[in-house]
CSV table of C-alpha atoms in Angstrom, one decimal:
chain,number,residue,atom,x,y,z
A,1,UNK,CA,-0.6,-8.9,-36.0
A,2,UNK,CA,2.4,-7.1,-34.4
A,3,UNK,CA,0.2,-5.7,-31.6
A,4,UNK,CA,-1.3,-9.1,-30.9
A,5,UNK,CA,2.2,-10.6,-30.5
A,6,UNK,CA,3.3,-7.7,-28.3
A,7,UNK,CA,0.2,-8.3,-26.0
A,8,UNK,CA,1.0,-12.0,-25.9
A,9,UNK,CA,4.6,-11.3,-24.9
A,10,UNK,CA,3.4,-9.0,-22.1
A,11,UNK,CA,0.9,-11.5,-20.8
A,12,UNK,CA,3.4,-14.4,-20.9
A,13,UNK,CA,6.2,-12.6,-19.0
A,14,UNK,CA,3.6,-11.3,-16.5
A,15,UNK,CA,1.6,-14.5,-15.8
A,16,UNK,CA,4.6,-16.8,-15.6
A,17,UNK,CA,5.6,-15.3,-12.2
A,18,UNK,CA,2.1,-15.6,-10.6
A,19,UNK,CA,1.1,-18.2,-8.1
A,20,UNK,CA,-1.7,-20.7,-8.7
A,21,UNK,CA,-3.8,-19.2,-5.9
A,22,UNK,CA,-3.6,-15.8,-7.7
A,23,UNK,CA,-4.8,-17.2,-11.0
A,24,UNK,CA,-7.4,-19.5,-9.7
A,25,UNK,CA,-8.5,-17.4,-6.8
A,26,UNK,CA,-9.3,-14.3,-8.8
A,27,UNK,CA,-11.6,-16.3,-11.1
A,28,UNK,CA,-13.2,-18.2,-8.2
A,29,UNK,CA,-13.6,-15.1,-6.0
A,30,UNK,CA,-15.4,-13.2,-8.7
A,31,UNK,CA,-17.7,-16.1,-9.6
A,32,UNK,CA,-18.5,-16.7,-5.9
A,33,UNK,CA,-19.4,-13.1,-5.3
A,34,UNK,CA,-21.3,-12.5,-8.5
A,35,UNK,CA,-23.4,-15.7,-8.2
A,36,UNK,CA,-23.6,-15.7,-4.4
A,37,UNK,CA,-22.1,-19.2,-4.2
A,38,UNK,CA,-22.2,-19.1,-0.4
A,39,UNK,CA,-24.8,-18.6,2.4
A,40,UNK,CA,-24.8,-16.2,5.3
A,41,UNK,CA,-26.4,-17.5,8.4
A,42,UNK,CA,-28.7,-15.3,10.3
A,43,UNK,CA,-26.9,-13.0,12.8
A,44,UNK,CA,-27.5,-13.7,16.5
A,45,UNK,CA,-30.0,-11.5,18.2
A,46,UNK,CA,-29.1,-8.8,20.8
A,47,UNK,CA,-25.6,-8.3,19.6
A,48,UNK,CA,-23.4,-6.0,21.7
A,49,UNK,CA,-20.0,-4.7,20.7
A,50,UNK,CA,-17.1,-2.8,22.2
A,51,UNK,CA,-13.3,-2.6,22.1
A,52,UNK,CA,-10.8,-1.8,24.8
A,53,UNK,CA,-7.8,-0.3,23.0
A,54,UNK,CA,-4.5,0.3,24.8
A,55,UNK,CA,-4.2,3.8,23.3
A,56,UNK,CA,-6.5,6.2,21.4
A,57,UNK,CA,-6.7,5.1,17.8
A,58,UNK,CA,-4.8,7.1,15.1
A,59,UNK,CA,-7.3,8.6,12.7
A,60,UNK,CA,-6.3,10.1,9.3
A,61,UNK,CA,-8.4,11.8,6.7
A,62,UNK,CA,-6.5,14.6,5.0
A,63,UNK,CA,-9.1,15.9,2.6
A,64,UNK,CA,-12.4,16.2,4.5
A,65,UNK,CA,-13.6,18.5,7.2
A,66,UNK,CA,-16.5,18.3,9.8
A,67,UNK,CA,-18.3,21.2,8.1
A,68,UNK,CA,-18.0,19.8,4.6
A,69,UNK,CA,-19.3,16.4,5.7
A,70,UNK,CA,-22.3,17.9,7.4
A,71,UNK,CA,-23.1,19.7,4.2
A,72,UNK,CA,-22.7,16.5,2.2
A,73,UNK,CA,-19.3,17.4,0.5
A,74,UNK,CA,-16.9,14.6,0.2
A,75,UNK,CA,-13.3,15.0,-1.0
A,76,UNK,CA,-11.1,12.1,-2.0
A,77,UNK,CA,-7.9,12.0,-4.3
A,78,UNK,CA,-8.4,15.9,-4.7
A,79,UNK,CA,-11.8,15.6,-6.2
A,80,UNK,CA,-14.8,17.0,-4.4
A,81,UNK,CA,-18.4,16.0,-5.0
A,82,UNK,CA,-21.5,17.3,-3.2
A,83,UNK,CA,-23.5,14.1,-2.5
A,84,UNK,CA,-26.2,15.6,-0.4
A,85,UNK,CA,-26.7,15.8,3.4
A,86,UNK,CA,-27.9,12.1,3.1
A,87,UNK,CA,-25.2,11.0,0.7
A,88,UNK,CA,-25.7,9.3,-2.7
A,89,UNK,CA,-23.5,6.3,-2.0
A,90,UNK,CA,-23.3,5.4,-5.7
A,91,UNK,CA,-22.8,8.6,-7.6
A,92,UNK,CA,-22.5,8.3,-11.4
A,93,UNK,CA,-19.3,9.1,-13.3
A,94,UNK,CA,-16.9,8.7,-10.4
A,95,UNK,CA,-13.8,6.5,-10.7
A,96,UNK,CA,-13.9,3.2,-8.7
A,97,UNK,CA,-11.1,4.3,-6.4
A,98,UNK,CA,-13.0,7.5,-5.5
A,99,UNK,CA,-16.0,5.3,-4.7
A,100,UNK,CA,-13.9,3.0,-2.6
A,101,UNK,CA,-12.7,5.9,-0.5
A,102,UNK,CA,-16.2,7.0,0.0
A,103,UNK,CA,-17.1,3.5,1.4
A,104,UNK,CA,-13.9,3.3,3.5
A,105,UNK,CA,-15.5,5.7,6.2
A,106,UNK,CA,-12.0,6.9,7.2
A,107,UNK,CA,-13.7,10.3,7.7
A,108,UNK,CA,-16.0,9.0,10.4
A,109,UNK,CA,-14.0,10.4,13.3
A,110,UNK,CA,-14.7,14.0,12.1
A,111,UNK,CA,-18.3,13.7,13.2
A,112,UNK,CA,-19.8,13.4,16.7
A,113,UNK,CA,-21.1,10.1,17.9
A,114,UNK,CA,-24.8,10.8,17.0
A,115,UNK,CA,-23.8,11.9,13.5
A,116,UNK,CA,-21.5,8.9,13.1
A,117,UNK,CA,-24.4,6.5,13.8
A,118,UNK,CA,-26.8,8.3,11.6
A,119,UNK,CA,-24.4,8.1,8.7
A,120,UNK,CA,-23.7,4.4,9.3
A,121,UNK,CA,-27.5,3.7,9.4
A,122,UNK,CA,-28.0,5.6,6.2
A,123,UNK,CA,-25.3,3.5,4.5
A,124,UNK,CA,-26.9,0.4,5.8
A,125,UNK,CA,-30.3,1.4,4.3
A,126,UNK,CA,-28.8,2.1,0.9
A,127,UNK,CA,-26.3,-0.8,0.5
A,128,UNK,CA,-28.0,-4.2,0.7
A,129,UNK,CA,-25.7,-7.2,1.5
A,130,UNK,CA,-23.3,-8.0,-1.3
A,131,UNK,CA,-24.5,-5.1,-3.6
A,132,UNK,CA,-22.4,-2.3,-5.0
A,133,UNK,CA,-18.8,-1.1,-4.7
A,134,UNK,CA,-18.9,-0.9,-0.9
A,135,UNK,CA,-19.2,-4.7,-0.6
A,136,UNK,CA,-15.9,-5.3,-2.5
A,137,UNK,CA,-13.7,-7.1,0.2
A,138,UNK,CA,-11.1,-4.2,0.3
A,139,UNK,CA,-13.4,-1.2,1.0
A,140,UNK,CA,-15.5,-3.5,3.3
A,141,UNK,CA,-12.4,-4.3,5.3
A,142,UNK,CA,-11.4,-0.7,5.8
A,143,UNK,CA,-15.0,0.2,6.7
A,144,UNK,CA,-15.4,-2.5,9.3
A,145,UNK,CA,-12.3,-1.2,11.0
A,146,UNK,CA,-13.5,2.4,10.8
A,147,UNK,CA,-16.9,1.5,12.3
A,148,UNK,CA,-15.4,-0.6,15.1
A,149,UNK,CA,-13.0,2.2,16.0
A,150,UNK,CA,-16.0,4.6,16.4
A,151,UNK,CA,-17.5,2.1,19.0
A,152,UNK,CA,-21.1,2.6,17.9
A,153,UNK,CA,-24.0,1.6,20.3
A,154,UNK,CA,-26.8,1.1,17.9
A,155,UNK,CA,-27.9,-2.6,17.6
A,156,UNK,CA,-28.6,-2.1,13.8
A,157,UNK,CA,-25.0,-1.1,13.3
A,158,UNK,CA,-23.8,-4.0,15.3
A,159,UNK,CA,-25.9,-6.3,13.1
A,160,UNK,CA,-24.4,-4.8,10.0
A,161,UNK,CA,-20.8,-5.1,11.3
A,162,UNK,CA,-21.7,-8.8,11.9
A,163,UNK,CA,-23.1,-9.2,8.4
A,164,UNK,CA,-20.1,-7.4,6.8
A,165,UNK,CA,-17.6,-9.7,8.7
A,166,UNK,CA,-19.6,-12.8,7.7
A,167,UNK,CA,-19.5,-11.7,4.1
A,168,UNK,CA,-15.7,-10.9,4.2
A,169,UNK,CA,-14.9,-14.2,6.0
A,170,UNK,CA,-16.4,-16.0,2.9
A,171,UNK,CA,-14.8,-13.7,0.3
A,172,UNK,CA,-11.3,-13.2,1.5
A,173,UNK,CA,-8.8,-11.8,-1.1
A,174,UNK,CA,-6.3,-14.6,-0.7
A,175,UNK,CA,-5.5,-14.2,-4.3
A,176,UNK,CA,-4.1,-10.7,-3.6
A,177,UNK,CA,-1.3,-11.8,-1.3
A,178,UNK,CA,-0.2,-8.3,-0.4
A,179,UNK,CA,-1.8,-5.3,1.5
A,180,UNK,CA,-5.4,-6.3,0.5
A,181,UNK,CA,-5.1,-9.6,2.3
A,182,UNK,CA,-3.6,-8.0,5.3
A,183,UNK,CA,-6.5,-5.5,5.4
A,184,UNK,CA,-8.9,-8.4,5.3
A,185,UNK,CA,-7.1,-10.0,8.2
A,186,UNK,CA,-7.3,-6.7,10.2
A,187,UNK,CA,-11.0,-6.4,9.6
A,188,UNK,CA,-11.6,-9.9,10.9
A,189,UNK,CA,-9.6,-9.2,14.0
A,190,UNK,CA,-11.5,-6.0,14.6
A,191,UNK,CA,-14.9,-7.5,14.0
A,192,UNK,CA,-14.0,-10.6,16.1
A,193,UNK,CA,-12.7,-8.5,19.0
A,194,UNK,CA,-15.6,-6.1,18.8
A,195,UNK,CA,-18.3,-8.8,18.9
A,196,UNK,CA,-16.3,-11.3,20.9
A,197,UNK,CA,-18.0,-14.5,22.0
A,198,UNK,CA,-21.1,-13.9,19.8
A,199,UNK,CA,-21.9,-16.2,16.8
A,200,UNK,CA,-18.9,-16.5,14.5
A,201,UNK,CA,-16.9,-13.7,16.0
A,202,UNK,CA,-14.3,-15.8,17.7
A,203,UNK,CA,-13.7,-17.7,14.4
A,204,UNK,CA,-13.1,-14.3,12.6
A,205,UNK,CA,-10.5,-13.2,15.2
A,206,UNK,CA,-8.7,-16.6,15.0
A,207,UNK,CA,-8.7,-16.5,11.2
A,208,UNK,CA,-7.4,-12.9,11.0
A,209,UNK,CA,-4.6,-13.7,13.4
A,210,UNK,CA,-3.8,-16.9,11.4
A,211,UNK,CA,-3.5,-14.8,8.2
A,212,UNK,CA,-1.2,-12.3,9.8
A,213,UNK,CA,1.0,-15.1,11.2
A,214,UNK,CA,1.3,-16.8,7.8
A,215,UNK,CA,1.7,-13.6,5.7
A,216,UNK,CA,4.1,-11.5,7.8
A,217,UNK,CA,7.2,-13.6,7.3
A,218,UNK,CA,6.8,-13.1,3.5
A,219,UNK,CA,5.5,-9.6,3.5
A,220,UNK,CA,7.8,-8.0,6.1
A,221,UNK,CA,11.4,-8.4,5.2
A,222,UNK,CA,14.2,-9.1,7.7
A,223,UNK,CA,15.4,-5.5,7.4
A,224,UNK,CA,11.9,-4.1,8.3
A,225,UNK,CA,10.9,-3.1,4.7
A,226,UNK,CA,7.4,-3.9,3.4
A,227,UNK,CA,7.8,-6.3,0.4
A,228,UNK,CA,5.9,-4.2,-2.1
A,229,UNK,CA,8.6,-1.6,-1.9
A,230,UNK,CA,6.2,1.4,-1.6
A,231,UNK,CA,6.9,3.8,1.3
A,232,UNK,CA,3.2,4.8,1.4
A,233,UNK,CA,2.0,1.1,1.6
A,234,UNK,CA,4.8,0.5,4.1
A,235,UNK,CA,3.3,3.2,6.4
A,236,UNK,CA,-0.2,1.9,5.9
A,237,UNK,CA,0.9,-1.6,6.9
A,238,UNK,CA,2.7,-0.3,9.9
A,239,UNK,CA,-0.5,1.5,10.9
A,240,UNK,CA,-2.4,-1.8,10.4
A,241,UNK,CA,-0.1,-3.9,12.6
A,242,UNK,CA,-0.2,-1.2,15.3
A,243,UNK,CA,-4.0,-1.1,15.2
A,244,UNK,CA,-4.1,-4.8,15.7
A,245,UNK,CA,-1.6,-4.7,18.6
A,246,UNK,CA,-3.8,-2.0,20.1
A,247,UNK,CA,-6.8,-4.3,20.6
A,248,UNK,CA,-5.4,-7.8,21.1
A,249,UNK,CA,-3.9,-9.2,24.3
A,250,UNK,CA,-0.2,-10.0,24.7
A,251,UNK,CA,-1.2,-13.6,25.0
A,252,UNK,CA,-2.9,-13.6,21.6
A,253,UNK,CA,-1.5,-15.9,18.8
A,254,UNK,CA,1.1,-14.0,16.8
A,255,UNK,CA,1.3,-11.0,19.2
A,256,UNK,CA,5.1,-11.1,19.5
A,257,UNK,CA,5.6,-11.6,15.7
A,258,UNK,CA,3.3,-8.6,14.9
A,259,UNK,CA,5.0,-6.5,17.6
A,260,UNK,CA,8.5,-7.3,16.4
A,261,UNK,CA,7.5,-6.5,12.8
A,262,UNK,CA,6.0,-3.2,13.8
A,263,UNK,CA,9.2,-2.2,15.6
A,264,UNK,CA,11.5,-2.9,12.7
A,265,UNK,CA,9.1,-1.3,10.3
A,266,UNK,CA,9.1,1.8,12.4
A,267,UNK,CA,12.9,2.0,12.0
A,268,UNK,CA,12.5,1.7,8.3
A,269,UNK,CA,9.9,4.4,8.0
A,270,UNK,CA,11.9,6.9,10.1
A,271,UNK,CA,15.0,6.2,8.0
A,272,UNK,CA,13.1,6.6,4.7
A,273,UNK,CA,11.6,10.0,5.8
A,274,UNK,CA,13.2,13.3,4.8
A,275,UNK,CA,14.3,15.9,7.4
A,276,UNK,CA,11.0,17.9,6.6
A,277,UNK,CA,9.0,15.0,7.9
A,278,UNK,CA,7.7,13.8,4.5
A,279,UNK,CA,8.2,10.3,3.1
A,280,UNK,CA,10.4,9.3,0.2
A,281,UNK,CA,8.1,8.6,-2.8
A,282,UNK,CA,9.6,5.4,-4.1
A,283,UNK,CA,7.3,3.3,-6.3
A,284,UNK,CA,3.5,4.0,-5.8
A,285,UNK,CA,3.8,6.6,-3.1
A,286,UNK,CA,2.2,9.9,-2.3
A,287,UNK,CA,2.3,12.1,0.8
A,288,UNK,CA,-1.3,12.2,1.9
A,289,UNK,CA,-2.7,8.7,1.8
A,290,UNK,CA,-0.9,7.4,5.0
A,291,UNK,CA,-0.6,9.3,8.3
A,292,UNK,CA,2.5,11.4,8.7
A,293,UNK,CA,5.7,9.7,9.9
A,294,UNK,CA,5.6,11.7,13.1
A,295,UNK,CA,2.1,10.8,14.0
A,296,UNK,CA,2.5,7.2,13.0
A,297,UNK,CA,5.7,6.7,15.1
A,298,UNK,CA,4.1,8.4,18.0
A,299,UNK,CA,1.2,5.9,17.8
A,300,UNK,CA,3.6,3.0,17.6
A,301,UNK,CA,5.4,4.3,20.7
A,302,UNK,CA,2.0,4.7,22.6
A,303,UNK,CA,1.0,1.2,21.8
A,304,UNK,CA,4.3,-0.7,22.0
A,305,UNK,CA,6.6,1.6,24.0
A,306,UNK,CA,9.2,1.5,21.2
A,307,UNK,CA,11.1,4.6,19.9
A,308,UNK,CA,12.1,4.2,16.3
A,309,UNK,CA,15.8,4.4,15.4
A,310,UNK,CA,17.6,5.8,12.4
A,311,UNK,CA,19.4,3.2,10.2
A,312,UNK,CA,21.4,3.5,6.9
A,313,UNK,CA,21.3,0.1,5.3
A,314,UNK,CA,18.3,-2.0,4.3
A,315,UNK,CA,19.9,-4.7,2.1
A,316,UNK,CA,16.8,-7.0,1.9
A,317,UNK,CA,14.6,-4.2,0.6
A,318,UNK,CA,17.4,-2.6,-1.4
A,319,UNK,CA,17.2,0.9,0.1
A,320,UNK,CA,20.2,2.8,1.5
A,321,UNK,CA,20.5,6.1,3.3
A,322,UNK,CA,23.3,8.6,3.4
A,323,UNK,CA,22.9,11.3,6.0
A,324,UNK,CA,25.1,14.3,7.2
A,325,UNK,CA,24.7,17.7,8.6
A,326,UNK,CA,23.8,19.1,5.2
A,327,UNK,CA,22.6,16.1,3.2
A,328,UNK,CA,19.9,13.5,3.3
A,329,UNK,CA,20.0,11.0,0.5
A,330,UNK,CA,17.9,7.9,0.0
A,331,UNK,CA,18.7,5.4,-2.8
A,332,UNK,CA,16.7,2.6,-4.3
A,333,UNK,CA,19.0,-0.2,-5.4
A,334,UNK,CA,16.8,-3.2,-4.8
A,335,UNK,CA,14.4,-5.4,-6.7
A,336,UNK,CA,11.1,-4.0,-7.9
A,337,UNK,CA,9.3,-6.2,-5.4
A,338,UNK,CA,8.1,-9.8,-5.1
A,339,UNK,CA,8.0,-11.3,-8.7
A,340,UNK,CA,4.4,-12.5,-8.1
A,341,UNK,CA,3.1,-9.1,-6.9
A,342,UNK,CA,4.5,-6.0,-8.8
A,343,UNK,CA,1.3,-4.0,-8.8
A,344,UNK,CA,2.9,-0.9,-7.2
A,345,UNK,CA,6.4,-1.2,-8.9
A,346,UNK,CA,8.1,1.4,-11.0
A,347,UNK,CA,11.0,0.9,-13.4
A,348,UNK,CA,13.2,3.0,-11.1
A,349,UNK,CA,16.4,1.1,-10.2
A,350,UNK,CA,19.1,3.4,-9.0
A,351,UNK,CA,16.8,6.3,-8.4
A,352,UNK,CA,17.4,8.6,-5.4
A,353,UNK,CA,15.9,11.5,-3.5
A,354,UNK,CA,18.0,14.3,-1.9
A,355,UNK,CA,17.3,16.9,0.7
A,356,UNK,CA,19.9,19.7,1.1
A,357,UNK,CA,19.9,21.6,4.5
A,358,UNK,CA,16.4,20.1,5.2
A,359,UNK,CA,14.9,21.1,1.8
A,360,UNK,CA,13.8,18.5,-0.7
A,361,UNK,CA,16.0,19.2,-3.7
A,362,UNK,CA,16.1,16.1,-6.0
A,363,UNK,CA,12.7,14.4,-6.0
A,364,UNK,CA,10.7,11.5,-7.2
A,365,UNK,CA,7.7,12.3,-9.4
A,366,UNK,CA,5.6,10.0,-7.2
A,367,UNK,CA,2.3,8.7,-8.5
A,368,UNK,CA,-0.8,10.7,-9.6
A,369,UNK,CA,-3.5,8.1,-10.5
A,370,UNK,CA,-4.1,4.4,-10.8
A,371,UNK,CA,-6.4,4.1,-13.9
A,372,UNK,CA,-4.4,2.9,-17.0
A,373,UNK,CA,-3.4,5.6,-19.3
A,374,UNK,CA,-0.6,8.0,-20.4
A,375,UNK,CA,-0.1,9.5,-17.0
A,376,UNK,CA,0.0,6.2,-15.2
A,377,UNK,CA,2.5,4.9,-17.7
A,378,UNK,CA,4.7,8.0,-17.4
A,379,UNK,CA,4.9,7.8,-13.6
A,380,UNK,CA,6.0,4.2,-13.7
A,381,UNK,CA,8.6,4.8,-16.5
A,382,UNK,CA,12.4,5.1,-15.9
A,383,UNK,CA,12.6,8.6,-17.3
A,384,UNK,CA,10.2,9.8,-14.5
A,385,UNK,CA,12.9,8.9,-12.0
A,386,UNK,CA,16.5,10.0,-11.3
A,387,UNK,CA,17.9,7.1,-13.3
A,388,UNK,CA,20.3,6.5,-16.2
A,389,UNK,CA,18.6,5.3,-19.5
A,390,UNK,CA,19.7,4.0,-22.9
A,391,UNK,CA,17.5,4.9,-25.9
A,392,UNK,CA,14.8,6.0,-23.4
A,393,UNK,CA,14.0,2.3,-22.9
A,394,UNK,CA,12.4,1.5,-19.5
A,395,UNK,CA,14.3,-0.8,-17.2
A,396,UNK,CA,11.2,-3.0,-16.8
A,397,UNK,CA,8.1,-3.6,-18.9
A,398,UNK,CA,5.5,-1.9,-16.8
A,399,UNK,CA,2.1,-2.0,-18.5
A,400,UNK,CA,-1.6,-1.5,-17.9
A,401,UNK,CA,-2.3,-0.2,-14.4
A,402,UNK,CA,-0.5,-2.7,-12.2
A,403,UNK,CA,1.4,-5.2,-14.4
A,404,UNK,CA,5.0,-5.8,-15.2
A,405,UNK,CA,6.3,-8.2,-17.8
A,406,UNK,CA,10.1,-8.6,-18.1
A,407,UNK,CA,11.9,-7.3,-15.0
A,408,UNK,CA,15.5,-7.6,-13.9
A,409,UNK,CA,17.4,-7.8,-10.7
A,410,UNK,CA,20.1,-5.3,-9.6
A,411,UNK,CA,23.6,-6.7,-9.6
A,412,UNK,CA,26.8,-6.1,-7.6
A,413,UNK,CA,25.2,-3.9,-5.0
A,414,UNK,CA,27.7,-2.8,-2.4
A,415,UNK,CA,27.2,-0.2,0.4
A,416,UNK,CA,30.3,0.8,2.3
A,417,UNK,CA,31.2,3.4,4.9
A,418,UNK,CA,34.9,4.1,5.2
A,419,UNK,CA,37.2,7.0,6.3
A,420,UNK,CA,34.5,9.7,6.1
A,421,UNK,CA,33.1,8.5,2.8
A,422,UNK,CA,29.8,6.7,2.2
A,423,UNK,CA,29.7,4.7,-1.1
A,424,UNK,CA,27.0,2.7,-2.9
A,425,UNK,CA,27.8,0.8,-6.1
A,426,UNK,CA,25.3,-1.1,-8.2
A,427,UNK,CA,24.8,-2.4,-11.7
A,428,UNK,CA,21.9,-3.0,-14.1
A,429,UNK,CA,22.4,-5.5,-16.9
A,430,UNK,CA,18.9,-5.7,-18.1
A,431,UNK,CA,19.5,-3.5,-21.2
A,432,UNK,CA,21.6,-6.4,-22.7
A,433,UNK,CA,18.3,-8.2,-23.1
A,434,UNK,CA,15.9,-5.3,-23.6
A,435,UNK,CA,18.1,-3.6,-26.3
A,436,UNK,CA,21.1,-6.0,-26.9
A,437,UNK,CA,24.7,-5.0,-27.7
A,438,UNK,CA,25.8,-6.2,-24.3
A,439,UNK,CA,24.7,-3.0,-22.8
A,440,UNK,CA,24.9,-2.4,-19.0
A,441,UNK,CA,24.9,0.6,-16.7
A,442,UNK,CA,26.7,1.0,-13.4
A,443,UNK,CA,26.1,3.7,-10.8
A,444,UNK,CA,28.3,4.9,-8.0
A,445,UNK,CA,27.0,7.3,-5.4
A,446,UNK,CA,29.6,8.7,-3.1
A,447,UNK,CA,29.1,11.2,-0.2
A,448,UNK,CA,32.5,12.7,0.6
A,449,UNK,CA,33.1,14.3,4.0
A,450,UNK,CA,29.4,14.8,4.5
A,451,UNK,CA,29.5,17.9,2.2
A,452,UNK,CA,30.0,16.7,-1.4
A,453,UNK,CA,27.9,14.3,-3.4
A,454,UNK,CA,29.2,12.6,-6.6
A,455,UNK,CA,27.0,10.4,-8.7
A,456,UNK,CA,28.8,8.6,-11.5
A,457,UNK,CA,27.0,6.6,-14.3
A,458,UNK,CA,29.2,4.3,-16.4
A,459,UNK,CA,27.6,2.9,-19.6
A,460,UNK,CA,29.2,-0.1,-21.3
A,461,UNK,CA,28.3,-1.9,-24.6
A,462,UNK,CA,28.4,-1.7,-28.4
A,463,UNK,CA,26.8,0.4,-31.1
A,464,UNK,CA,25.4,3.9,-31.2
A,465,UNK,CA,22.8,4.8,-28.6
A,466,UNK,CA,21.2,7.7,-26.8
A,467,UNK,CA,22.4,7.9,-23.2
A,468,UNK,CA,20.7,10.0,-20.5
A,469,UNK,CA,20.9,10.5,-16.8
A,470,UNK,CA,17.9,12.5,-15.6
A,471,UNK,CA,17.7,14.6,-12.4
A,472,UNK,CA,14.2,15.8,-11.3
A,473,UNK,CA,14.4,19.0,-9.2
């Protein structure tokens, strides 16, 4: 009975924040795909496709090699499987995210043009329309972009790109109003531009740009941060916007909005990157999924002509940076994310990362996997971050793989620069509800003269409790 009440509590405090389109759309989308409650018109004959990018596309696949792919070895998420020279696209026993990566085709650039087309044709022969993990809208979106970037010439591949875009157009993930939906939009823009003027292609392009124009004001904050508060997803969305700018004309609807967003996101990414060139690992972040900051900012510059600038304060996102000759310090003092989309949030208010003389010294534990379980729960917990805790209670009720029940806003956040000192003050009062006894925690971070860092945690409340302030080296 106790476990049922606990589960009901978690569901109530999670679902009450969701939008209607998230609740309805998830059910409707699954029913529509499962029972094929839509029809795909026959593609036009004699399709021809091409793109005219402003700059060479940025390609990124950190795990695979040309030699390995030619031998049928695929590596994703640090797991390698030999799938055969002509791959088994549905290997048994592999996690869904690994399968998704296989179907993304982000490794396609590692092969020559003939090998690229042969691999695409083999995928087409083994993945009938609408069947298997590869036809989930998210991997489908990434694959369409990967195939269009490769500029294939084979008519069968052009037909498949058309069919995939048709399918996506009718199965958009509008109920995932975050990075998934933006990836859907990018795929429609790429397919629409690649097959411009043929069949439905112009409609896809228009729809993709409409989605971006509607979503960007919500998903890109005024200070340039991405609203899911993950540095990795921020980098991926910056790459997405730059890819779109690379293939559409300056007269296209939304061009100026996308360009302005990319520029301020570039500033944010540069600022949230350590002196050694690696990103801060706030929330669901890891170092290899997105392109490096240096390569991504170079790509932004090639496409837009903009050179990113260092900044220190991102009040909308809740991130602050202290920088001196010896120290680089990044602090998370903001909300977990948008209340209706906390899939990639951790219970990590007040956490920080520190580099000393260019060397990462105090670090975030990052994220190791997405499937629900002990490791996933640990990575999202408060004790896995550089945070103060009371009775080892997490600051937010993170549960399952991507859910959060009760969550609390930071209070009294102040960032000041004065007379050679940089000071951040913030307070967390959520423990008064999670534990009781009017418990709150305040943190002050002070960089003095660029050479001395002082972090002070002040606990207030009643009763006898276990207090801790962890530092991960």
